[in-house]
Amino acid sequence: MKQTIMVVEDDKMIRNLVRIYLEKNEYEVVEAADGEEAKSVFLKHLPCLIILDLMLPRLSGEAFCHWVKQQENGEVSIIMLSAKTSIEDKIAGLKIGADDYMTKPFDPNELVAHVEAVLRRTGHFCQKIVRDGLCIKPRKGEVLLHNKPIQLTKFEFNLLYLFMQHPNIVLSREQLVTELYPHSESMVMDRTIDAHIKKLREKIEEAPAKPKRIQTVRGMGYKFVQTTT
């Protein structure tokens, strides 16, 4: 799966330039133009790495960095990108939680190299799938909804993981039975799957009776709907 990188930069030309180079290197990119917007983008996408300008409108890069460190548990890396070039500024940035610090102007290829180097050191902390604020961490067995943990049973977890690996694809009840009960010697009824989905919807949908994430496709099965960014 692609790793998601968030670019927080008020200069649109720089954001576009960084996006082009990151996408060329097979990263998924999300953007924010100021520190306040960055909060909502962060909670929706839970990126693996943030490229963060320090001189931002509405909320400074330093303040946003402090906020991020309060939200996550060491699972996101930060590369600060700043016009501040003094050694003191770099030390201050690293002390408040940055994993790397680059000064402007910069070479986009060098930035990508820094991204790759940071992710080589920290990427193992970022094994997750994020869809519209819903995050599943298969290695840890954790699920977060808008950065708040929710408790799932084993079958609910496996069901959600299967759906999130195949967004916008219809999965039949037969496929779901095969995936969830691969070694079952007795017949698993379709209504068992329906019951798991009903309980899962109660935990991840704002309105379980009118689900937006896990939708029924009449006569075919279910699909996990991912909205566009």
Steps between C-alpha positions, in 0.01 A plus 500: 500500500614856433623709791318829549695824536342830600646824363423804719608809308326832431680555168291320239784478247724327753217263603438404139871449435541275804184306409624433145832359621347292778232351275765422240666292772178308577389684813141603572487873571253717693535874552422786737560872449508607866537358849130485582407324176787260566328377818189379317706352214718318751203347685340387174807341340741423792808529276825313553710813450441876499702754302440811708570863423560700818371839388129427455188718527237445775717252694879484487691191396648475849154508660369240256800278572424517873135414426598198287725365773204512739280304255716213388716235662829526313344378176546811286828663398551870431740671260509872561542719193591856581664821384655521845860395441686557825638212703290618795179473292590148387577390854172651623306316229660168585439554870124550456467171319620521139679196358680709238541865402552646152544862401352691207575518215532125456545245225185281467709189435695564820172537691382165366831346610445641850145359501628156406774515764257597777249232399774236496560582866138543608277341235452177697291703746260594221340171398138605457216567256308827532170573324314822578601524865473125567837338569584132541839376621519128418828435681376656823140384470378857552226707337463877533206715394603865472802411713289344779531124566203272447469142619422226246464125530739276305244446222407868484869594476572247224187607313594868515859426396375308197266783401764771543746309284243501218323839504207551262502133399192282557572188708239225500388324816667184369832683468466641849418157647806348329729775630364509855451125550766333280523184712139462602369147462139597562280716283518871580171672425474824305319654794815450711682740269203736509514497882874582502442787258209633703716515815794647309279775359387588852863571588629683191196671346355832616152373405508116493152484345627713209859380462745701290808279541375141469215500252273218387495428128168325453530152353882514500643557847673789676762761417711742701449844350799734497421861420732712291751719683 
